[in-house]
């Protein structure tokens, strides 16, 4: 295995040092090389590794490029990739008494501490923020229904009219979680936001009051610590206090932004985390883990077990017992019953991945990365503010900066800025090494770079701003 991994490793090093650019333009070549019918005779291991190295790896996504700022997930850093590969062989499952299982729990505790959660918050890993939100809202559902004498995991969700409170800036996986949990997408209320796109406590209070008067059962208030669109942080304390006052579960979605608390210039914006009943964070976002690692934290994992326990399965019962000196083979020694706390049974060891990141960088190293990324967003925001033909659409709180090209004042009513900026974005992707995404901010089309890639440098940000102005000028015919 070592030889093969070394060959693929060399190809990955090559990819990281000189990214091959857009695979779309080369599609005809790689897609024909990788087409054809199901082979009858196998090509053998060497041939497969050669194809991986020559055809597959060089035609991956542009996420690994230092100028890829489109999504909140980028190419992972090296150490966690190596840790994930090691785990996939040495401990393909997180269960049983192994060093990997031990790191599952240790890394969850470290992660909680890193992100400013109290030691009482205990976690469980899952594959990403989507599932982590689902698990957290499963706990919220359990709690709300149990208050009213119903066990929703056993009896289902009939009989009550539930509602979940979020904002229009909340990640859409919250709606999907509501759908999967039988709460209903349509029962996710969208609370109004302020100029900074943060959820407004007064609007939450109004909506809640109206719903309670109608006999609706609030299941959760979902605040976001670092929205996906703009990196805004909802006022956690004010929202959490309202939730508390009404006995409603308070969930904080920090999939992207929770590690932002490490930047002491903005850590005060996270005030109120201590009132959260559940919190999620995605190490595969700002901690640069390979995709597939998120964590849900709650105060008492017993509620997760009530919400997600599996029925007993005969094949999981052990033949041996730890007391018989049989620990090596005993499945009684499964360790913490993570499988009963979320929705996966078979599950990779993810703790070792997070542990490897925190062990490599320490709190100081992670903090330096987070601050550096926030600095890139502020740097861009200053360039935008100073430039007469650029407009900052919202003040960055974290590492996202939303802005657009506006031309010479807004004098020319014929200039359709949404279309112009959409065209500008396409040209950036095709012609330059800068790959932001877009979003809509206050109703208009925005360019949205999210700086989260440890290989991005400040001069790239300057080059990007210059490229936006140059292409914008060309498109506007200036
Ligand atoms: C990315 C994101 C999610 C979804 O996480 P995945 O890991 O993509 O499933 C949820 N909430 C927020 C705030 C996010 O940024």
GROMACS .gro file of C-alpha atoms and ligand atoms in nm:
model
  493
    1UNK     CA    1   0.000   0.000   0.000
    2UNK     CA    2   0.286   0.237   0.084
    3UNK     CA    3   0.413   0.250  -0.274
    4UNK     CA    4   0.075   0.325  -0.417
    5UNK     CA    5   0.001   0.593  -0.159
    6UNK     CA    6   0.341   0.747  -0.231
    7UNK     CA    7   0.262   0.768  -0.603
    8UNK     CA    8  -0.073   0.933  -0.539
    9UNK     CA    9   0.089   1.156  -0.276
   10UNK     CA   10   0.340   1.283  -0.533
   11UNK     CA   11   0.056   1.362  -0.772
   12UNK     CA   12  -0.124   1.552  -0.498
   13UNK     CA   13   0.191   1.752  -0.419
   14UNK     CA   14   0.215   1.841  -0.783
   15UNK     CA   15  -0.149   1.951  -0.783
   16UNK     CA   16  -0.099   2.171  -0.479
   17UNK     CA   17   0.212   2.339  -0.619
   18UNK     CA   18   0.079   2.400  -0.968
   19UNK     CA   19  -0.296   2.363  -0.983
   20UNK     CA   20  -0.395   2.262  -1.334
   21UNK     CA   21  -0.685   2.510  -1.357
   22UNK     CA   22  -1.030   2.452  -1.485
   23UNK     CA   23  -1.114   2.086  -1.560
   24UNK     CA   24  -1.418   2.196  -1.759
   25UNK     CA   25  -1.206   2.314  -2.051
   26UNK     CA   26  -1.034   1.975  -2.067
   27UNK     CA   27  -1.350   1.776  -2.028
   28UNK     CA   28  -1.338   1.610  -2.370
   29UNK     CA   29  -1.003   1.450  -2.289
   30UNK     CA   30  -1.061   1.319  -1.941
   31UNK     CA   31  -1.418   1.217  -1.993
   32UNK     CA   32  -1.328   1.001  -2.293
   33UNK     CA   33  -1.033   0.850  -2.106
   34UNK     CA   34  -1.267   0.763  -1.822
   35UNK     CA   35  -1.561   0.635  -2.024
   36UNK     CA   36  -1.656   0.297  -2.160
   37UNK     CA   37  -1.844  -0.008  -2.042
   38UNK     CA   38  -1.796  -0.199  -1.722
   39UNK     CA   39  -1.468  -0.386  -1.771
   40UNK     CA   40  -1.486  -0.765  -1.767
   41UNK     CA   41  -1.118  -0.817  -1.702
   42UNK     CA   42  -0.957  -0.603  -1.433
   43UNK     CA   43  -0.673  -0.368  -1.527
   44UNK     CA   44  -0.480  -0.442  -1.210
   45UNK     CA   45  -0.365  -0.221  -0.925
   46UNK     CA   46  -0.075  -0.054  -1.108
   47UNK     CA   47  -0.290   0.057  -1.397
   48UNK     CA   48  -0.552   0.199  -1.163
   49UNK     CA   49  -0.297   0.395  -0.964
   50UNK     CA   50  -0.148   0.524  -1.290
   51UNK     CA   51  -0.490   0.641  -1.409
   52UNK     CA   52  -0.554   0.806  -1.075
   53UNK     CA   53  -0.223   0.991  -1.100
   54UNK     CA   54  -0.245   1.085  -1.468
   55UNK     CA   55  -0.612   1.144  -1.535
   56UNK     CA   56  -0.823   1.164  -1.224
   57UNK     CA   57  -0.623   1.372  -0.976
   58UNK     CA   58  -0.527   1.649  -1.224
   59UNK     CA   59  -0.892   1.690  -1.316
   60UNK     CA   60  -1.038   1.752  -0.975
   61UNK     CA   61  -1.197   2.078  -0.864
   62UNK     CA   62  -1.040   2.420  -0.834
   63UNK     CA   63  -1.118   2.422  -0.463
   64UNK     CA   64  -0.753   2.357  -0.389
   65UNK     CA   65  -0.631   2.671  -0.563
   66UNK     CA   66  -0.516   2.957  -0.339
   67UNK     CA   67  -0.754   3.188  -0.527
   68UNK     CA   68  -1.057   2.968  -0.471
   69UNK     CA   69  -1.282   3.171  -0.245
   70UNK     CA   70  -1.619   3.051  -0.369
   71UNK     CA   71  -1.725   2.808  -0.103
   72UNK     CA   72  -1.653   2.778   0.265
   73UNK     CA   73  -1.476   2.453   0.195
   74UNK     CA   74  -1.138   2.449   0.028
   75UNK     CA   75  -0.859   2.202  -0.024
   76UNK     CA   76  -0.774   2.047   0.314
   77UNK     CA   77  -0.439   2.090   0.481
   78UNK     CA   78  -0.195   1.800   0.472
   79UNK     CA   79  -0.184   1.658   0.822
   80UNK     CA   80  -0.559   1.588   0.854
   81UNK     CA   81  -0.558   1.422   0.512
   82UNK     CA   82  -0.285   1.189   0.625
   83UNK     CA   83  -0.472   1.126   0.950
   84UNK     CA   84  -0.790   1.043   0.758
   85UNK     CA   85  -0.603   0.801   0.534
   86UNK     CA   86  -0.446   0.635   0.836
   87UNK     CA   87  -0.785   0.600   1.003
   88UNK     CA   88  -0.946   0.454   0.695
   89UNK     CA   89  -0.712   0.158   0.728
   90UNK     CA   90  -0.628   0.131   1.097
   91UNK     CA   91  -0.971   0.213   1.241
   92UNK     CA   92  -1.231   0.223   0.967
   93UNK     CA   93  -1.499   0.247   1.235
   94UNK     CA   94  -1.494   0.480   1.535
   95UNK     CA   95  -1.608   0.213   1.779
   96UNK     CA   96  -1.432  -0.023   2.019
   97UNK     CA   97  -1.146   0.045   2.252
   98UNK     CA   98  -0.875   0.185   2.027
   99UNK     CA   99  -0.658   0.493   2.020
  100UNK     CA  100  -0.886   0.623   1.745
  101UNK     CA  101  -1.198   0.583   1.958
  102UNK     CA  102  -1.018   0.760   2.240
  103UNK     CA  103  -0.934   1.051   2.010
  104UNK     CA  104  -1.299   1.074   1.910
  105UNK     CA  105  -1.392   1.192   2.258
  106UNK     CA  106  -1.070   1.381   2.331
  107UNK     CA  107  -1.091   1.584   2.012
  108UNK     CA  108  -1.458   1.668   2.072
  109UNK     CA  109  -1.361   1.807   2.412
  110UNK     CA  110  -1.069   2.000   2.261
  111UNK     CA  111  -1.290   2.135   1.987
  112UNK     CA  112  -1.548   2.251   2.241
  113UNK     CA  113  -1.278   2.426   2.440
  114UNK     CA  114  -1.123   2.581   2.129
  115UNK     CA  115  -1.458   2.726   2.028
  116UNK     CA  116  -1.542   2.872   2.367
  117UNK     CA  117  -1.805   2.617   2.465
  118UNK     CA  118  -1.816   2.521   2.831
  119UNK     CA  119  -1.674   2.188   2.942
  120UNK     CA  120  -2.033   2.072   2.994
  121UNK     CA  121  -2.092   2.063   2.617
  122UNK     CA  122  -2.046   1.710   2.484
  123UNK     CA  123  -2.032   1.626   2.120
  124UNK     CA  124  -2.086   1.375   1.848
  125UNK     CA  125  -1.936   1.382   1.499
  126UNK     CA  126  -2.124   1.352   1.174
  127UNK     CA  127  -2.053   1.405   0.808
  128UNK     CA  128  -2.117   1.779   0.779
  129UNK     CA  129  -2.318   2.076   0.890
  130UNK     CA  130  -2.631   1.939   0.725
  131UNK     CA  131  -2.635   1.633   0.947
  132UNK     CA  132  -2.501   1.822   1.248
  133UNK     CA  133  -2.797   2.063   1.224
  134UNK     CA  134  -3.034   1.769   1.180
  135UNK     CA  135  -2.898   1.607   1.494
  136UNK     CA  136  -2.922   1.930   1.694
  137UNK     CA  137  -3.277   1.994   1.580
  138UNK     CA  138  -3.359   1.630   1.659
  139UNK     CA  139  -3.260   1.708   2.016
  140UNK     CA  140  -3.470   2.026   2.008
  141UNK     CA  141  -3.771   1.832   1.880
  142UNK     CA  142  -3.724   1.570   2.150
  143UNK     CA  143  -3.712   1.834   2.418
  144UNK     CA  144  -4.011   2.036   2.298
  145UNK     CA  145  -4.237   1.734   2.256
  146UNK     CA  146  -4.129   1.570   2.582
  147UNK     CA  147  -4.234   1.888   2.764
  148UNK     CA  148  -4.581   1.814   2.633
  149UNK     CA  149  -4.585   1.446   2.721
  150UNK     CA  150  -4.501   1.314   2.373
  151UNK     CA  151  -4.194   1.111   2.275
  152UNK     CA  152  -4.159   1.216   1.911
  153UNK     CA  153  -3.890   0.957   1.836
  154UNK     CA  154  -4.137   0.684   1.930
  155UNK     CA  155  -4.475   0.834   1.859
  156UNK     CA  156  -4.407   1.072   1.573
  157UNK     CA  157  -4.485   1.439   1.557
  158UNK     CA  158  -4.860   1.439   1.512
  159UNK     CA  159  -5.075   1.633   1.751
  160UNK     CA  160  -4.877   1.955   1.776
  161UNK     CA  161  -4.826   2.247   1.541
  162UNK     CA  162  -4.451   2.303   1.565
  163UNK     CA  163  -4.244   2.602   1.454
  164UNK     CA  164  -3.872   2.669   1.424
  165UNK     CA  165  -3.742   3.028   1.424
  166UNK     CA  166  -3.454   3.122   1.197
  167UNK     CA  167  -3.374   3.413   0.963
  168UNK     CA  168  -3.363   3.445   0.588
  169UNK     CA  169  -2.983   3.429   0.622
  170UNK     CA  170  -3.000   3.092   0.800
  171UNK     CA  171  -2.848   2.805   0.606
  172UNK     CA  172  -3.113   2.617   0.407
  173UNK     CA  173  -3.011   2.289   0.567
  174UNK     CA  174  -3.221   2.403   0.863
  175UNK     CA  175  -3.533   2.384   0.648
  176UNK     CA  176  -3.432   2.039   0.526
  177UNK     CA  177  -3.370   1.922   0.882
  178UNK     CA  178  -3.717   2.045   0.973
  179UNK     CA  179  -3.858   1.850   0.680
  180UNK     CA  180  -3.673   1.528   0.768
  181UNK     CA  181  -3.772   1.555   1.134
  182UNK     CA  182  -4.140   1.582   1.046
  183UNK     CA  183  -4.161   1.942   1.164
  184UNK     CA  184  -4.217   2.073   0.813
  185UNK     CA  185  -4.025   2.319   0.602
  186UNK     CA  186  -4.317   2.558   0.597
  187UNK     CA  187  -4.299   2.576   0.976
  188UNK     CA  188  -3.957   2.738   0.970
  189UNK     CA  189  -4.039   3.103   1.041
  190UNK     CA  190  -3.805   3.357   0.891
  191UNK     CA  191  -3.733   3.631   1.141
  192UNK     CA  192  -3.637   3.972   0.996
  193UNK     CA  193  -3.274   4.085   0.989
  194UNK     CA  194  -3.106   4.422   1.045
  195UNK     CA  195  -2.869   4.617   0.812
  196UNK     CA  196  -2.586   4.386   0.906
  197UNK     CA  197  -2.809   4.088   0.819
  198UNK     CA  198  -2.832   3.974   1.181
  199UNK     CA  199  -3.151   3.831   1.321
  200UNK     CA  200  -3.358   4.095   1.499
  201UNK     CA  201  -3.456   4.003   1.855
  202UNK     CA  202  -3.760   4.233   1.848
  203UNK     CA  203  -3.890   4.056   1.537
  204UNK     CA  204  -3.834   3.718   1.700
  205UNK     CA  205  -4.033   3.832   2.000
  206UNK     CA  206  -4.320   3.952   1.780
  207UNK     CA  207  -4.337   3.632   1.576
  208UNK     CA  208  -4.322   3.418   1.887
  209UNK     CA  209  -4.594   3.616   2.057
  210UNK     CA  210  -4.825   3.577   1.761
  211UNK     CA  211  -4.754   3.204   1.728
  212UNK     CA  212  -4.801   3.131   2.096
  213UNK     CA  213  -5.135   3.310   2.087
  214UNK     CA  214  -5.238   3.069   1.813
  215UNK     CA  215  -5.139   2.762   2.010
  216UNK     CA  216  -4.829   2.688   1.803
  217UNK     CA  217  -4.546   2.495   1.973
  218UNK     CA  218  -4.204   2.660   1.931
  219UNK     CA  219  -3.941   2.388   1.888
  220UNK     CA  220  -3.621   2.586   1.844
  221UNK     CA  221  -3.469   2.926   1.789
  222UNK     CA  222  -3.182   2.885   1.543
  223UNK     CA  223  -2.917   3.155   1.551
  224UNK     CA  224  -2.620   3.160   1.317
  225UNK     CA  225  -2.269   3.246   1.433
  226UNK     CA  226  -2.123   3.338   1.095
  227UNK     CA  227  -2.379   3.323   0.817
  228UNK     CA  228  -2.285   3.152   0.495
  229UNK     CA  229  -2.374   3.452   0.281
  230UNK     CA  230  -2.197   3.732   0.463
  231UNK     CA  231  -2.039   3.595   0.781
  232UNK     CA  232  -2.276   3.791   1.004
  233UNK     CA  233  -2.310   3.682   1.364
  234UNK     CA  234  -2.659   3.692   1.511
  235UNK     CA  235  -2.695   3.858   1.855
  236UNK     CA  236  -2.668   3.534   2.048
  237UNK     CA  237  -2.727   3.669   2.398
  238UNK     CA  238  -3.043   3.859   2.311
  239UNK     CA  239  -3.187   3.573   2.105
  240UNK     CA  240  -3.085   3.311   2.360
  241UNK     CA  241  -3.245   3.508   2.641
  242UNK     CA  242  -3.573   3.524   2.453
  243UNK     CA  243  -3.559   3.150   2.389
  244UNK     CA  244  -3.483   3.084   2.757
  245UNK     CA  245  -3.763   3.307   2.873
  246UNK     CA  246  -4.008   3.099   2.670
  247UNK     CA  247  -3.848   2.763   2.750
  248UNK     CA  248  -3.747   2.712   2.386
  249UNK     CA  249  -3.439   2.518   2.272
  250UNK     CA  250  -3.167   2.756   2.153
  251UNK     CA  251  -2.949   2.625   1.872
  252UNK     CA  252  -2.641   2.802   1.736
  253UNK     CA  253  -2.527   2.708   1.386
  254UNK     CA  254  -2.155   2.782   1.383
  255UNK     CA  255  -2.075   2.546   1.095
  256UNK     CA  256  -1.851   2.806   0.937
  257UNK     CA  257  -1.807   3.084   1.187
  258UNK     CA  258  -1.770   2.932   1.531
  259UNK     CA  259  -1.387   2.928   1.525
  260UNK     CA  260  -1.407   3.304   1.462
  261UNK     CA  261  -1.436   3.338   1.839
  262UNK     CA  262  -1.060   3.287   1.849
  263UNK     CA  263  -1.005   3.632   1.700
  264UNK     CA  264  -1.012   3.856   2.006
  265UNK     CA  265  -1.112   4.156   1.793
  266UNK     CA  266  -1.454   3.998   1.744
  267UNK     CA  267  -1.487   3.741   2.018
  268UNK     CA  268  -1.734   3.967   2.203
  269UNK     CA  269  -1.980   3.906   1.917
  270UNK     CA  270  -2.009   3.548   2.040
  271UNK     CA  271  -2.135   3.654   2.380
  272UNK     CA  272  -2.431   3.435   2.467
  273UNK     CA  273  -2.290   3.103   2.344
  274UNK     CA  274  -2.323   2.982   2.701
  275UNK     CA  275  -2.702   2.985   2.678
  276UNK     CA  276  -2.703   2.761   2.369
  277UNK     CA  277  -2.862   2.420   2.416
  278UNK     CA  278  -2.689   2.295   2.102
  279UNK     CA  279  -2.406   2.423   1.885
  280UNK     CA  280  -2.256   2.290   1.564
  281UNK     CA  281  -1.923   2.349   1.396
  282UNK     CA  282  -1.770   2.205   1.078
  283UNK     CA  283  -1.399   2.128   1.111
  284UNK     CA  284  -1.410   2.075   0.734
  285UNK     CA  285  -1.466   2.448   0.692
  286UNK     CA  286  -1.246   2.686   0.886
  287UNK     CA  287  -1.020   2.418   1.034
  288UNK     CA  288  -0.934   2.283   0.687
  289UNK     CA  289  -1.016   1.918   0.759
  290UNK     CA  290  -1.101   1.703   0.457
  291UNK     CA  291  -1.475   1.705   0.383
  292UNK     CA  292  -1.687   1.486   0.603
  293UNK     CA  293  -1.632   1.620   0.953
  294UNK     CA  294  -1.882   1.815   1.162
  295UNK     CA  295  -1.969   1.814   1.530
  296UNK     CA  296  -2.290   1.871   1.723
  297UNK     CA  297  -2.258   1.969   2.089
  298UNK     CA  298  -2.531   1.950   2.350
  299UNK     CA  299  -2.531   1.982   2.725
  300UNK     CA  300  -2.653   1.631   2.791
  301UNK     CA  301  -2.609   1.361   2.530
  302UNK     CA  302  -2.886   1.156   2.692
  303UNK     CA  303  -3.131   1.364   2.491
  304UNK     CA  304  -2.954   1.261   2.171
  305UNK     CA  305  -2.987   0.899   2.275
  306UNK     CA  306  -3.360   0.943   2.331
  307UNK     CA  307  -3.394   1.112   1.993
  308UNK     CA  308  -3.173   0.880   1.788
  309UNK     CA  309  -3.128   0.547   1.960
  310UNK     CA  310  -3.133   0.245   1.735
  311UNK     CA  311  -3.335  -0.060   1.816
  312UNK     CA  312  -3.108  -0.333   1.952
  313UNK     CA  313  -2.949  -0.541   1.675
  314UNK     CA  314  -2.856  -0.902   1.742
  315UNK     CA  315  -2.551  -0.885   1.520
  316UNK     CA  316  -2.402  -0.608   1.727
  317UNK     CA  317  -2.419  -0.812   2.046
  318UNK     CA  318  -2.091  -0.944   2.170
  319UNK     CA  319  -1.978  -1.300   2.216
  320UNK     CA  320  -1.713  -1.202   2.466
  321UNK     CA  321  -1.703  -0.971   2.762
  322UNK     CA  322  -1.431  -0.731   2.872
  323UNK     CA  323  -1.414  -0.904   3.210
  324UNK     CA  324  -1.324  -1.233   3.044
  325UNK     CA  325  -0.996  -1.088   2.928
  326UNK     CA  326  -1.159  -1.086   2.588
  327UNK     CA  327  -1.133  -0.713   2.529
  328UNK     CA  328  -0.964  -0.738   2.195
  329UNK     CA  329  -1.255  -0.902   2.023
  330UNK     CA  330  -1.533  -0.794   2.249
  331UNK     CA  331  -1.796  -0.574   2.094
  332UNK     CA  332  -1.921  -0.500   2.443
  333UNK     CA  333  -1.623  -0.273   2.458
  334UNK     CA  334  -1.773  -0.044   2.197
  335UNK     CA  335  -1.680   0.270   2.387
  336UNK     CA  336  -1.907   0.575   2.385
  337UNK     CA  337  -2.231   0.478   2.204
  338UNK     CA  338  -2.204   0.741   1.930
  339UNK     CA  339  -2.423   0.533   1.703
  340UNK     CA  340  -2.715   0.602   1.934
  341UNK     CA  341  -2.660   0.978   1.936
  342UNK     CA  342  -2.700   1.065   1.571
  343UNK     CA  343  -2.801   0.903   1.243
  344UNK     CA  344  -2.497   0.700   1.135
  345UNK     CA  345  -2.406   0.349   1.242
  346UNK     CA  346  -2.101   0.274   1.028
  347UNK     CA  347  -1.894   0.585   1.054
  348UNK     CA  348  -1.531   0.669   0.992
  349UNK     CA  349  -1.302   0.771   1.277
  350UNK     CA  350  -1.319   1.148   1.257
  351UNK     CA  351  -1.168   1.235   1.592
  352UNK     CA  352  -0.817   1.159   1.475
  353UNK     CA  353  -0.860   1.414   1.196
  354UNK     CA  354  -0.959   1.695   1.431
  355UNK     CA  355  -0.701   1.588   1.687
  356UNK     CA  356  -0.427   1.600   1.421
  357UNK     CA  357  -0.518   1.959   1.330
  358UNK     CA  358  -0.527   2.079   1.689
  359UNK     CA  359  -0.210   1.889   1.774
  360UNK     CA  360  -0.027   2.027   1.470
  361UNK     CA  361  -0.127   2.391   1.511
  362UNK     CA  362  -0.235   2.426   1.869
  363UNK     CA  363  -0.481   2.695   1.970
  364UNK     CA  364  -0.226   2.961   1.872
  365UNK     CA  365  -0.178   2.827   1.522
  366UNK     CA  366  -0.551   2.802   1.457
  367UNK     CA  367  -0.600   3.152   1.597
  368UNK     CA  368  -0.332   3.289   1.366
  369UNK     CA  369  -0.509   3.137   1.065
  370UNK     CA  370  -0.847   3.272   1.166
  371UNK     CA  371  -0.709   3.621   1.226
  372UNK     CA  372  -0.519   3.610   0.899
  373UNK     CA  373  -0.835   3.519   0.709
  374UNK     CA  374  -1.036   3.793   0.879
  375UNK     CA  375  -0.756   4.035   0.790
  376UNK     CA  376  -0.792   3.942   0.423
  377UNK     CA  377  -1.163   4.029   0.430
  378UNK     CA  378  -1.092   4.362   0.605
  379UNK     CA  379  -0.815   4.438   0.358
  380UNK     CA  380  -1.052   4.385   0.069
  381UNK     CA  381  -1.323   4.588   0.241
  382UNK     CA  382  -1.082   4.885   0.270
  383UNK     CA  383  -0.982   4.859  -0.094
  384UNK     CA  384  -1.349   4.853  -0.190
  385UNK     CA  385  -1.439   5.146   0.035
  386UNK     CA  386  -1.158   5.354  -0.108
  387UNK     CA  387  -1.243   5.283  -0.470
  388UNK     CA  388  -1.501   5.511  -0.631
  389UNK     CA  389  -1.633   5.238  -0.864
  390UNK     CA  390  -1.673   4.965  -0.603
  391UNK     CA  391  -1.938   4.939  -0.335
  392UNK     CA  392  -1.915   4.749  -0.008
  393UNK     CA  393  -2.253   4.583   0.053
  394UNK     CA  394  -2.207   4.483   0.412
  395UNK     CA  395  -1.928   4.539   0.660
  396UNK     CA  396  -1.741   4.208   0.699
  397UNK     CA  397  -1.753   4.056   1.046
  398UNK     CA  398  -1.552   3.744   0.964
  399UNK     CA  399  -1.365   3.633   0.653
  400UNK     CA  400  -1.634   3.704   0.390
  401UNK     CA  401  -1.651   4.035   0.203
  402UNK     CA  402  -1.956   4.109  -0.012
  403UNK     CA  403  -1.925   4.392  -0.262
  404UNK     CA  404  -1.993   4.484  -0.623
  405UNK     CA  405  -1.877   4.696  -0.911
  406UNK     CA  406  -2.097   5.003  -0.953
  407UNK     CA  407  -1.919   5.216  -1.212
  408UNK     CA  408  -1.905   5.596  -1.196
  409UNK     CA  409  -2.169   5.677  -0.938
  410UNK     CA  410  -2.511   5.535  -1.008
  411UNK     CA  411  -2.573   5.808  -1.261
  412UNK     CA  412  -2.630   5.571  -1.550
  413UNK     CA  413  -2.973   5.419  -1.496
  414UNK     CA  414  -2.917   5.206  -1.807
  415UNK     CA  415  -2.648   5.011  -1.628
  416UNK     CA  416  -2.798   4.689  -1.497
  417UNK     CA  417  -2.561   4.626  -1.210
  418UNK     CA  418  -2.689   4.277  -1.136
  419UNK     CA  419  -2.620   4.158  -1.490
  420UNK     CA  420  -2.294   4.346  -1.508
  421UNK     CA  421  -2.165   4.188  -1.188
  422UNK     CA  422  -2.285   3.844  -1.296
  423UNK     CA  423  -2.091   3.885  -1.622
  424UNK     CA  424  -1.794   4.011  -1.424
  425UNK     CA  425  -1.802   3.700  -1.205
  426UNK     CA  426  -1.803   3.473  -1.510
  427UNK     CA  427  -1.503   3.651  -1.656
  428UNK     CA  428  -1.315   3.629  -1.326
  429UNK     CA  429  -1.367   3.253  -1.327
  430UNK     CA  430  -1.259   3.209  -1.685
  431UNK     CA  431  -0.979   3.464  -1.712
  432UNK     CA  432  -0.823   3.495  -1.369
  433UNK     CA  433  -0.700   3.286  -1.078
  434UNK     CA  434  -0.963   3.446  -0.851
  435UNK     CA  435  -1.271   3.239  -0.790
  436UNK     CA  436  -1.524   3.405  -0.561
  437UNK     CA  437  -1.890   3.305  -0.560
  438UNK     CA  438  -2.187   3.536  -0.571
  439UNK     CA  439  -2.480   3.593  -0.344
  440UNK     CA  440  -2.757   3.846  -0.298
  441UNK     CA  441  -2.717   4.109  -0.029
  442UNK     CA  442  -3.001   4.353   0.044
  443UNK     CA  443  -3.159   4.236  -0.279
  444UNK     CA  444  -2.865   4.296  -0.513
  445UNK     CA  445  -2.612   4.069  -0.682
  446UNK     CA  446  -2.287   4.060  -0.485
  447UNK     CA  447  -1.941   3.921  -0.542
  448UNK     CA  448  -1.865   3.707  -0.240
  449UNK     CA  449  -1.511   3.594  -0.169
  450UNK     CA  450  -1.476   3.388   0.148
  451UNK     CA  451  -1.117   3.374   0.271
  452UNK     CA  452  -1.052   3.045   0.438
  453UNK     CA  453  -0.767   2.902   0.236
  454UNK     CA  454  -0.436   2.898   0.422
  455UNK     CA  455  -0.252   2.942   0.092
  456UNK     CA  456  -0.414   3.276   0.003
  457UNK     CA  457  -0.180   3.575   0.035
  458UNK     CA  458  -0.261   3.947   0.087
  459UNK     CA  459  -0.124   4.044  -0.254
  460UNK     CA  460  -0.376   3.808  -0.414
  461UNK     CA  461  -0.650   4.013  -0.251
  462UNK     CA  462  -0.501   4.329  -0.405
  463UNK     CA  463  -0.477   4.158  -0.743
  464UNK     CA  464  -0.836   4.047  -0.714
  465UNK     CA  465  -0.966   4.398  -0.639
  466UNK     CA  466  -0.769   4.532  -0.936
  467UNK     CA  467  -0.909   4.258  -1.162
  468UNK     CA  468  -1.264   4.341  -1.057
  469UNK     CA  469  -1.212   4.708  -1.142
  470UNK     CA  470  -1.045   4.629  -1.476
  471UNK     CA  471  -1.313   4.384  -1.591
  472UNK     CA  472  -1.592   4.600  -1.449
  473UNK     CA  473  -1.461   4.901  -1.643
  474UNK     CA  474  -1.448   4.699  -1.962
  475UNK     CA  475  -1.800   4.571  -1.918
  476UNK     CA  476  -1.934   4.915  -1.831
  477UNK     CA  477  -1.757   5.058  -2.136
  478UNK     CA  478  -1.579   5.309  -1.912
  479LIG     C1  479  -2.190   2.510   0.529
  479LIG     C2  480  -2.297   2.539   0.629
  479LIG     C3  481  -2.392   2.442   0.663
  479LIG     C4  482  -2.399   2.308   0.595
  479LIG     O1  483  -2.284   2.235   0.621
  479LIG     P1  484  -2.233   2.119   0.524
  479LIG     O2  485  -2.109   2.076   0.593
  479LIG     O3  486  -2.211   2.181   0.391
  479LIG     O4  487  -2.336   2.013   0.521
  479LIG     C5  488  -2.483   2.474   0.762
  479LIG     N1  489  -2.481   2.594   0.821
  479LIG     C6  490  -2.393   2.690   0.788
  479LIG     C7  491  -2.399   2.822   0.859
  479LIG     C8  492  -2.298   2.666   0.690
  479LIG     O5  493  -2.211   2.763   0.656
   0.00000   0.00000   0.00000
